[in-house]
XYZ file of C-alpha atoms in Angstrom:
468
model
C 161.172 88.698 92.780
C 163.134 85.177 93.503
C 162.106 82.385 91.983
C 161.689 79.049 94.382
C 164.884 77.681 92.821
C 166.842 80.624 94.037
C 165.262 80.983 97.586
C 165.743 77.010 98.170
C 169.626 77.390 96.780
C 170.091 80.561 98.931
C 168.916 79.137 102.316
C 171.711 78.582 104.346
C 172.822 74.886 104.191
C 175.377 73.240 106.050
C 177.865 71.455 103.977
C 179.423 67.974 104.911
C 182.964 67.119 105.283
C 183.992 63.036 106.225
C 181.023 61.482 107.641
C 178.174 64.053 108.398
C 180.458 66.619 109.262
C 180.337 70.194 108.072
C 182.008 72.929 106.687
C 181.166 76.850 106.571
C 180.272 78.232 103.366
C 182.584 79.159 100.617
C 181.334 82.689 100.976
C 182.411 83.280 104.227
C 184.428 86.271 104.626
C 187.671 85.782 105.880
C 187.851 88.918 108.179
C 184.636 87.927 109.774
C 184.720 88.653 113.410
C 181.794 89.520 115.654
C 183.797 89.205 119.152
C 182.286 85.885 120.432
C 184.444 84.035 122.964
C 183.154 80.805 122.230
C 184.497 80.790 118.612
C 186.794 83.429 118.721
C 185.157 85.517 116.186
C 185.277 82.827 113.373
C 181.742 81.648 113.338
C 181.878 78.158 113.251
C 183.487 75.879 115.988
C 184.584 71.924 116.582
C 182.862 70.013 119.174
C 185.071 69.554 122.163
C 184.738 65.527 122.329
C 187.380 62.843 122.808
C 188.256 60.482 119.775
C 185.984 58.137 118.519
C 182.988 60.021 119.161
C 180.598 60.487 115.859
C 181.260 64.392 116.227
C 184.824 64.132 116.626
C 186.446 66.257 113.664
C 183.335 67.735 112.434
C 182.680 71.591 112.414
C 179.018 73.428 112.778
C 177.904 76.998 113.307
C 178.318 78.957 116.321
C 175.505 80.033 118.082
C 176.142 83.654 117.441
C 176.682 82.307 113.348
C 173.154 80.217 113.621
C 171.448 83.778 115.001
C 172.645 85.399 111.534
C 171.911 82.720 109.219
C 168.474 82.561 110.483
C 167.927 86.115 110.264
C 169.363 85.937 106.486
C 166.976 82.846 105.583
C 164.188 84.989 107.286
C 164.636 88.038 105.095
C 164.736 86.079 102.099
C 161.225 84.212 102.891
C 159.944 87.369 103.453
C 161.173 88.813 99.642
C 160.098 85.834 98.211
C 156.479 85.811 100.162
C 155.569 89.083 98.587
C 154.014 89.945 102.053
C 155.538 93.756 101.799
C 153.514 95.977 104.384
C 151.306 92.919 105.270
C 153.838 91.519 107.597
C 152.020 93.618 110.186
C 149.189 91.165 109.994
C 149.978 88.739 112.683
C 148.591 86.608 115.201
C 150.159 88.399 118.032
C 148.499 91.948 116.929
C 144.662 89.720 115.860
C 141.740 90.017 118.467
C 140.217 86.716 118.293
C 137.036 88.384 118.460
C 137.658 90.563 115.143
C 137.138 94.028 114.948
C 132.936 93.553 114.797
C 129.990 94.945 117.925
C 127.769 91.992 116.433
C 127.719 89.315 118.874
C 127.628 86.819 115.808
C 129.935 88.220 113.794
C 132.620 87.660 116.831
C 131.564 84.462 117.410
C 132.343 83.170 113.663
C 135.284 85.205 113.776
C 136.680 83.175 116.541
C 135.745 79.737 114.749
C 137.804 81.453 111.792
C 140.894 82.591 114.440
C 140.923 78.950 115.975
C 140.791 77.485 112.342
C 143.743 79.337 110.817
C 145.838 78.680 114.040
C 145.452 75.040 112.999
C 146.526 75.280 109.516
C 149.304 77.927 109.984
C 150.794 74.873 112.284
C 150.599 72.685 109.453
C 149.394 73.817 106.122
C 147.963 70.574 104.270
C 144.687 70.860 101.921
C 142.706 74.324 100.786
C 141.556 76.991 103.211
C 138.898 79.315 101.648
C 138.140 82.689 104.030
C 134.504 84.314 102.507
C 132.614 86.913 103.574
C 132.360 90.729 103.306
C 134.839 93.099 102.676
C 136.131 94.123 106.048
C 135.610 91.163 107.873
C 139.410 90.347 108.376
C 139.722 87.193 105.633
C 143.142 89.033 104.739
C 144.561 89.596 107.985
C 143.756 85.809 109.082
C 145.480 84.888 105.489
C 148.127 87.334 106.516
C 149.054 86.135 110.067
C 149.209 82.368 108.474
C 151.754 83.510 105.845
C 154.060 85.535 108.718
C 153.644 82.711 110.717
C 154.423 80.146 108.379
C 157.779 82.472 107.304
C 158.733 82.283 110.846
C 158.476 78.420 110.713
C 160.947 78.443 108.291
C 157.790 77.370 105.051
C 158.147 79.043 101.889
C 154.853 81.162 100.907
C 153.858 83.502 98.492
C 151.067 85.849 98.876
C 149.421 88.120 95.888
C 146.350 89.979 95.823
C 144.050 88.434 92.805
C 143.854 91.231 90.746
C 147.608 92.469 90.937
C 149.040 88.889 89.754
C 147.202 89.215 86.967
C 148.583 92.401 86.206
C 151.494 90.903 86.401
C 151.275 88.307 84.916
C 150.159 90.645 81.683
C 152.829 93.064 82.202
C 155.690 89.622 82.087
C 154.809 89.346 78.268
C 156.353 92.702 77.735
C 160.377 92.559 76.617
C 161.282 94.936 79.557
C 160.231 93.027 82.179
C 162.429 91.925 84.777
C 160.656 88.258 85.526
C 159.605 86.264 82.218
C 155.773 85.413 81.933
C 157.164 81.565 82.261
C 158.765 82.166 85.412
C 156.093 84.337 87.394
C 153.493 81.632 86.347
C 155.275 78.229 87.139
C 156.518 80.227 90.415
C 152.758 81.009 91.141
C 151.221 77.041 90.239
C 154.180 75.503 92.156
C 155.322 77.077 95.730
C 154.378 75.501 98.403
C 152.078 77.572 99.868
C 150.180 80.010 98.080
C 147.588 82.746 99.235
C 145.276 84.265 96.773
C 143.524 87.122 98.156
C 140.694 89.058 96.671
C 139.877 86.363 94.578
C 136.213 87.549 92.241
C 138.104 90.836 92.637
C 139.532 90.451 89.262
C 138.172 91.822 85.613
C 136.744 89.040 84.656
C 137.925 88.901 80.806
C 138.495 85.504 79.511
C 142.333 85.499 79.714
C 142.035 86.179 83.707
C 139.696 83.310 84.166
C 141.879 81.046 81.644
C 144.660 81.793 83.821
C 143.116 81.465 87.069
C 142.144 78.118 86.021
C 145.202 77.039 84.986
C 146.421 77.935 88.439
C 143.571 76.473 90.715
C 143.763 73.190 88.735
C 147.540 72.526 88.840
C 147.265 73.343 92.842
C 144.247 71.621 92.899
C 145.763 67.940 91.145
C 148.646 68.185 92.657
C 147.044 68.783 96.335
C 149.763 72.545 97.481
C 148.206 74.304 100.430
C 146.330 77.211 99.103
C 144.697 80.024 100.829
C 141.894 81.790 98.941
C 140.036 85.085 100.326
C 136.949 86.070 98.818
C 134.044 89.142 99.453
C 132.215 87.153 96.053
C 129.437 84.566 97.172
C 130.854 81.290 96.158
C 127.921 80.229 93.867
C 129.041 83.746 92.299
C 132.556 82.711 91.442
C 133.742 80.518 88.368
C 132.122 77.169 88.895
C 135.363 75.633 87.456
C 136.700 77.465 90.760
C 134.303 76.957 92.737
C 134.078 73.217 92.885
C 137.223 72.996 93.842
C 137.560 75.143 96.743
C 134.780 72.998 97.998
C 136.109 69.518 97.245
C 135.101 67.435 100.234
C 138.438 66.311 101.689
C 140.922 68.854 100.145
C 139.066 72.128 100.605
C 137.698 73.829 103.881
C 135.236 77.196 103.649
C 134.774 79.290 106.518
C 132.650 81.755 106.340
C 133.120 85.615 108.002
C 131.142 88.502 108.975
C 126.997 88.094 108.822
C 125.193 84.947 107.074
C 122.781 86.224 104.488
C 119.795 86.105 106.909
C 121.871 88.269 109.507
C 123.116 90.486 106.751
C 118.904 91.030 106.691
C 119.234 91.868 109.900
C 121.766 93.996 109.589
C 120.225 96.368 107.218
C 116.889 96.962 109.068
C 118.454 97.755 112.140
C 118.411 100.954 114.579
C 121.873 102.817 114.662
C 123.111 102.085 118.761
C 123.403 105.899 118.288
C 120.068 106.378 117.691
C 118.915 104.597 120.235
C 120.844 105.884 122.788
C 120.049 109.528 121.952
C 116.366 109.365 120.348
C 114.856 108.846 123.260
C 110.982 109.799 125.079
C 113.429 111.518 128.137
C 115.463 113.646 125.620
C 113.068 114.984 123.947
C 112.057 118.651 124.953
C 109.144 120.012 124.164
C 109.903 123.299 126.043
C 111.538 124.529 123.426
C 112.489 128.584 122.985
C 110.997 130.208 119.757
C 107.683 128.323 119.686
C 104.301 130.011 119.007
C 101.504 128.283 120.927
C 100.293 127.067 118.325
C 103.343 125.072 116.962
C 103.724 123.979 120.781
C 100.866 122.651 120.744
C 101.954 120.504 117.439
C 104.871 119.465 119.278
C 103.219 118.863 122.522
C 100.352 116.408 120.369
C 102.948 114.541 118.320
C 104.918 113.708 121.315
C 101.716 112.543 123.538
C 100.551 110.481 120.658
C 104.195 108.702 120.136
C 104.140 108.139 124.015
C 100.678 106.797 123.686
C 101.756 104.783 120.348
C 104.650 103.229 122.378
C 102.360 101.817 125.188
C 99.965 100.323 122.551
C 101.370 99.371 119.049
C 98.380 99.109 116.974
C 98.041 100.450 113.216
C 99.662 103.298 112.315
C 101.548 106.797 113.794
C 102.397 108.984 110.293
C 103.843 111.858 111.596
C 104.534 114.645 109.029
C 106.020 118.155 109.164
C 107.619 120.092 106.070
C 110.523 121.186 108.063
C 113.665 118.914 108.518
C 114.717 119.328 112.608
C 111.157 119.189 114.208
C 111.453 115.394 115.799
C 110.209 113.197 113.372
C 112.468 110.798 113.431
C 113.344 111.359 116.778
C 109.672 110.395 117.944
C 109.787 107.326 115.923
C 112.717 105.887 116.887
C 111.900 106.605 120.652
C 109.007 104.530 120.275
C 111.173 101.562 119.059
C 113.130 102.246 121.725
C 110.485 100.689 124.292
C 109.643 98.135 121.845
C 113.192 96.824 121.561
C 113.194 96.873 125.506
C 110.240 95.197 125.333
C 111.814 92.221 123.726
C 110.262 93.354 120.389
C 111.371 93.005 116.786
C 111.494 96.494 114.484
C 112.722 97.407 111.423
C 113.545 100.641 110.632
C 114.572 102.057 106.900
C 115.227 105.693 105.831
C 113.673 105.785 102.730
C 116.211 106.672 99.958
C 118.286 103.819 101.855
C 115.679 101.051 101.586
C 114.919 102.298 97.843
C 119.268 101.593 97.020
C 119.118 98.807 99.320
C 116.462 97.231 96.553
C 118.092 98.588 93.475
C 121.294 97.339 94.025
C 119.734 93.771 94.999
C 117.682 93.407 92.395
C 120.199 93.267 89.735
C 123.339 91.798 91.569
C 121.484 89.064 93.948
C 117.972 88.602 93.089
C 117.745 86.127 96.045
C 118.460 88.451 98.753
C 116.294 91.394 96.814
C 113.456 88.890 97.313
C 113.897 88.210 100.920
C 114.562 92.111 101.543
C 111.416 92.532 99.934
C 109.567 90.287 101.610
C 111.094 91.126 105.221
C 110.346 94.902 104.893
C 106.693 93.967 103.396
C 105.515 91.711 106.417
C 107.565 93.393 109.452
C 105.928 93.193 112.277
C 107.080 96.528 113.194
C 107.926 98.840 110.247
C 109.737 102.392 110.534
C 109.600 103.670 107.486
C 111.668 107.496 107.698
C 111.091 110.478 105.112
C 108.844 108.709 103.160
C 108.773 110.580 99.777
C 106.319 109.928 97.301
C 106.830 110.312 93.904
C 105.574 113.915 93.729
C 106.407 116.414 96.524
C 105.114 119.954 97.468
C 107.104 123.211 97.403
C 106.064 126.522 98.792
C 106.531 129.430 96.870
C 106.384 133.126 98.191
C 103.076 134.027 97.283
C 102.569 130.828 100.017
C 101.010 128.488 97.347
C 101.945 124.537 97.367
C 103.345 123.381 93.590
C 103.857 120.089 92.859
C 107.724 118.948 92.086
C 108.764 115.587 91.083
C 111.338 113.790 93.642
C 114.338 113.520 92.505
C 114.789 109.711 92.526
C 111.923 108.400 91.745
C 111.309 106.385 89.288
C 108.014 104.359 88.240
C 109.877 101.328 89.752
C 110.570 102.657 92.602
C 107.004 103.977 93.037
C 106.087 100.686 92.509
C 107.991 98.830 95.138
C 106.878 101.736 97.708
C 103.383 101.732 97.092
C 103.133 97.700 97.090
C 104.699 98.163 100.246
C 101.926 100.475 101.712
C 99.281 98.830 100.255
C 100.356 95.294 101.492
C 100.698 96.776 105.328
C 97.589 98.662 105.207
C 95.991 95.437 104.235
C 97.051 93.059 106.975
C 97.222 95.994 109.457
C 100.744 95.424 110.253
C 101.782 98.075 113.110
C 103.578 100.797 110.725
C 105.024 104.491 111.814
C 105.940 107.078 108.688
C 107.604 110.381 109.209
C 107.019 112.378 106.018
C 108.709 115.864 105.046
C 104.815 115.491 103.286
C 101.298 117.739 104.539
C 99.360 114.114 102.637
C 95.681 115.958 103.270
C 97.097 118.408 100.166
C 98.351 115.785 98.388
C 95.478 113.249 96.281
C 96.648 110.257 95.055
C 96.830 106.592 96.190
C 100.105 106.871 98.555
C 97.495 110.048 100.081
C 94.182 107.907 100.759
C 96.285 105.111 102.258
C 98.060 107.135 104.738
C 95.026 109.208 105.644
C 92.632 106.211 106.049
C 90.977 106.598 109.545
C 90.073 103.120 110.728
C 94.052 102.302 110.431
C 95.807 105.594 110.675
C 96.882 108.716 112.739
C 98.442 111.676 111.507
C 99.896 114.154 113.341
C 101.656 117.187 111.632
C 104.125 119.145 113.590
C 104.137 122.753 112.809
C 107.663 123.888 114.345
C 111.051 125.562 113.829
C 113.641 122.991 113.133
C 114.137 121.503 116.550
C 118.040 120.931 116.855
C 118.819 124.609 116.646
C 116.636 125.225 119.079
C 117.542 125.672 123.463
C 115.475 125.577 126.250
C-alpha cells in the first residue's frame, strides 16, 4: 500500500522550463507514439502563438497525453484509497430512497443521500453515518470516497476492525508496510473513512489506538467519515464526544429511530396480511369429520364476530400445527389495521428473544419493549407456550413435558404479561398449540376466566395440506 508521500510524488506534475513553461517528464519513453495528428505522436505540443505572447516557447500535454495521465493519477488514488471491490458503491448506482419498504426509513435515507452529496463536493469537518446494519451507512461512505477519487482528493477507506489487524500484523519483521508508516498514513491523509467503527474487539490496545487516531484527526480538523451499527452513547466516550463536537462533527442517523425500531418488531409481516385473510380462509375443507367441521366452522364465526367487536379476549387453541390459528388471528387484525387501528402481534419464542437479548445489551429499549407489549391496545400473542406442555401418548393419555425454552424468567415476563392484560381488560387474542381446560395452573385460570375470555379449540387435520 503507498504511502501519501509516494501517491503525492507520483501524480503527474507538469514541470517548468523559462517562465511557467513546461516540460514532459523525464520518464517519457522515447518511442512513445499513439498516432495523434495534433502532436504527431509525441505527447506534448507548443502553443501555436506569435512572439511575445506569455505562452510563446512553452510546451504542455496533448490532449490525447492529459487523457492518460489522468487515467494513471486515477488508478493510483484508487490503490492508495483501499476502496478494492467497494468502488461499485457509487452515487450513480444509489437509490436515494435506499433499499427500505418503510416509508420512514426512505425518508431519512434521502436526508442522508442529500447530506453526503454535499460533503463529497467538499469534504470539510466530520461526517458520522449510524444506524443498523444494512441501512446503507457504507455505501453512502463508499460513493463519497469514489467520488472524491474522481475529483482528483486523496482518500483512504478501511473497515474498523481490519486496520487494526493491520496495524497488529505491521509489528511483525515480515511485513511489507512498517507499523510507523501504516499509522502516520492512517492519522494524516486527507480524507479518511472508518467504517464499522464499535465493530472492533474492544481490548485496550484497539481503543488506545483508535484514540490516538480520532484525536490527531480530531485537533488537527482532516475530514473523516465514520460508519457505525453501535448506538453512540455505546461507543468510547473519548470517541464519542468528538464525533459530536458542535461545529466539526455532523451525525445522521439511518434506518428506524428507537421508537420505530418498536414498531418495527410488533408488526404484521405484509405477507401475512395479504394472505391471512377472512376471504381465504376455507372452511370446506376435504377430510373433515363433522365434528371437527364444526370446530372449524365455530372458530372462524367467532374470529369474524371478534373482528366486528374487539372486546376482551379470542384464545383459540388446537394441538395440531396447520388448523388456522394463526391464520384467524391475523385476519382479524387485518380489519383492524383497515380500520385505522393499532396491533401488535408477537410469535411467542420471538417476543421471549426479543426480551432476552434486550435485557442484557440495552436495558432501555428492553423496558420500553416491555412496556409496549404489556399495555397494547391490541395484543396478538401466537403459540403461546407455557412453561409446561402436554404430550399424547398411545394409550391416548396427556403427560406433562417441560418446554424447551423456558426458563423461570421467562415464565415470569409471560405471566406478568397475562396477568397485567387480564387486569385492565386490554383486547388480547392467543393461539395456543395448548387444550388450557387440562392444564391447572395460573397461565390456565387466566385464560379460561369467563367474564374476559373465549376459547375456542379447533379439532382438525392440519389445514394447509388440506384441498377443497
Amino acid at each position: 500500500m503507498p504511502n501519501i508521500s509516494e501517491v503525492l510524488s507520483s501524480l503527474p506534475a507538469a514541470g517548468s522550463v523559462g517562465d511557467g513553461g513546461h516540460v514532459p517528464p523525464d520518464d517519457e519513453p522515447d518511442d512513445f507514439d499513439n498516432g495523434c495528428d495534433l502532436c504527431g505522436g509525441h505527447g506534448w505540443i507548443s502553443p501555436n502563438v506569435p512572439v511575445g505572447h506569455a505562452d510563446f516557447g512553452t510546451i504542455a500535454p496533448c490532449q490525447c497525453q492529459e487523457s492518460r495521465l489522468e487515467d494513471e493519477q486515477r488508478n493510483r488514488l484508487l490503490t492508495y484509497s483501499n476502496l478494492g471491490h467497494l468502488t461499485r458503491f457509487r452515487f450513480e448506482n444509489l437509490d436515494p430512497d435506499g433499499l427500505s419498504d418503510s416509508e420512514i426509513s426512505k425518508s431519512q435515507f434521502r436526508k442522508a443521500y442529500d447530506v453526503a452529496r454535499v460533503y463529497a463536493n467538499d469534504p470539510r469537518g466530520w461526517l458520522t453515518f449510524t444506524g443498523p446494519n444494512g441501512a446503507g451507512k457504507t455505501h453512502l461512505a463508499a460513493a463519497i470516497a469514489n467520488h472524491c477519487v474522481d475529483s482528483s482528493r486523496i482518500v483512504f477507506f478501511s473497515h474498523a476492525p481490519d486496520l487494526l489487524d493491520h496495524l497488529r500484523s505491521s509489528f511483525g519483521p515480515a511485513s511489507e508496510v512498517s507499523y510507523s508508516d501504516l499509522f502516520d498514513q492512517v492519522r494524516t491523509t486527507p480524507l479518511l473513512v472508518l467504517d464499522g467503527l464499535g465493530s472492533q474487539s474492544a481490548t485496550p490496545w484497539a481503543e488506545e489506538k483508535l484514540r490516538q487516531i480520532i484525536n490527531h484527526r480530531f485537533n488537527a480538523e482532516l475530514p473523516t467519515i465514520v460508519t457505525t451499527a453501535v448506538p453512540l452513547n455505546a461507543l468510547d466516550p473519548y470517541i464519542a464526544t468528538r464525533l459530536t463536537t458542535r461545529g466539526l462533527g455532523r451525525v445522521v442517523e439511518l434506518g428506524l429511530t428507537q421508537s420505530e425500531r418498536l414498531e418495527e418488531l410488533g408488526r404484521i409481516p405484509e405477507n401475512m396480511l395479504n394472505t391471512m385473510t377472512f376471504e381465504r380462509f376455507n372452511t370446506n375443507v376435504s377430510g373433515l369429520t363433522s365434528e371437527q367441521r364444526k370446530s372449524v366452522e365455530a372458530a372462524y364465526h367467532a374470529a369474524r364476530n371478534f373482528a366486528e367487536r374487539p372486546d376482551g379476549w379470542l384464545v383459540l387453541t388446537g394441538r395440531r400445527t396447520g388448523v388456522g390459528k394463526t391464520h384467524l388471528a391475523i385476519a382479524v387484525a387485518e380489519r383492524q389495521l383497515q380500520a385505522g387501528r393499532q396491533v401488535t402481534y408477537y410469535f411467542m419464542s420471538r417476543l421471549i428473544f426479543d426480551l432476552q437479548t434486550l435485557v442484557g445489551t440495552d436495558p432501555a429499549r428492553y423496558a420500553d419493549l416491555f412496556d409496549r407489549v404489556t399495555n397494547a391496545p391490541f395484543l396478538i400473542i401466537d403459540n403461546l407456550r407455557t412453561s409446561l406442555r402436554f404430550r399424547d401418548t398411545e394409550n391416548g393419555r396427556s403427560v406433562p413435558e417441560r418446554w424447551l425454552g423456558g426458563t423461570p424468567w421467562a415464565e415470569d415476563q409471560l405471566y406478568h404479561i397475562i396477568t397485567h392484560r387480564h387486569s385492565h381488560r386490554l383486547t388480547t387474542i392467543i393461539t395456543s398449540p395448548e387444550n388450557f381446560s387440562e392444564q391447572p395452573g395460573p397461565f390456565g385460570s387466566l385464560l379460561q376466566d369467563p367474564t374476559i375470555s373465549q376459547i375456542i379449540d379447533i379439532d382438525a387435520n392440519d389445514y394447509r395440506t388440506q384441498r377443497p
